[in-house]
Amino acid sequence: MHALLLIAHGSRRQASNDEVRDLTQALKQQTDDQFQIVECAFLELAEPSIPDGVSACVEKGAESVTVIPYFLSAGRHVVTDIPEELQKAQDKLPQVKIKTAPYLGSAQGISEILIGLSKQAS
Amino acid sequence: MHALLLIAHGSRRQASNDEVRDLTQALKQQTDDQFQIVECAFLELAEPSIPDGVSACVEKGAESVTVIPYFLSAGRHVVTDIPEELQKAQDKLPQVKIKTAPYLGSAQGISEILIGLSKQAS
């Protein structure tokens, strides 16, 4: 089984963390064939941590975990902190294959989404 | 003329601010009919500020400015700080119509983008 793990920064504000959890639910409903397990994890300020998120996927039977950094820019978190946390997870769980997708802000489709949002301005 | 103003948080890391500027250029090329002016502004840590970004649009001839918050969650920045900065701009420039679009993280299309990114994982 293949898992998708959405990694967000985490916030002191629970509503922000819940937005990530809601998005994870939406992803779960949209990725039927490709990923049988869809979870989220947080770099800091919220649970589960990244290693715990990877462990949760493995406990549910994942042989591979595809990580998507839910970040807008390639700052320290994306370049250094998330890879370090993933390495900790990999050291603890050598049997799982961890792959990392490009971070959200690098996606081509962002500008179309922004143009769509501009039409809803009031 | 109508202006689109992308508002990002701003970073100490210039490369992150430049990502926003590059995205602004991409938006400029994609919005030909709707917006004749496309600019970006930063809440903090980078220039131009939000009031300066609105002023720049007006100086280029904008009668209306549509603001898009380039933020992932409806935290304090989106709910309080950006509206306060926009109010400052409005007080200085009462003739311009400022409209605000929903913030990026609220867009329906985000989950499709994430699924697309997952296919590029390595």
Short mmCIF file of C-alpha atoms in Angstrom, two decimals, chain A residues 10-22 42 44-48, chain B residues 73-75:
data_model
loop_
_atom_site.label_atom_id
_atom_site.label_comp_id
_atom_site.label_asym_id
_atom_site.label_seq_id
_atom_site.Cartn_x
_atom_site.Cartn_y
_atom_site.Cartn_z
CA GLY A 10 1.72 23.77 12.20
CA SER A 11 0.22 26.69 14.08
CA ARG A 12 -0.66 27.72 17.64
CA ARG A 13 -4.08 28.42 16.19
CA GLN A 14 -6.03 25.15 16.12
CA ALA A 15 -8.28 26.36 13.31
CA SER A 16 -5.22 26.57 11.02
CA ASN A 17 -4.19 23.00 11.86
CA ASP A 18 -7.79 21.91 11.27
CA GLU A 19 -7.67 23.49 7.82
CA VAL A 20 -4.78 21.13 7.04
CA ARG A 21 -6.71 18.16 8.45
CA ASP A 22 -9.75 19.07 6.35
CA PHE A 42 3.28 19.02 11.22
CA GLU A 44 6.11 22.08 14.72
CA LEU A 45 3.39 23.42 17.05
CA ALA A 46 0.89 20.63 16.23
CA GLU A 47 0.59 16.86 16.26
CA PRO A 48 1.49 14.44 14.82
CA SER B 73 -4.56 29.62 6.38
CA ALA B 74 -7.01 32.15 7.78
CA GLY B 75 -4.74 33.18 10.64
#
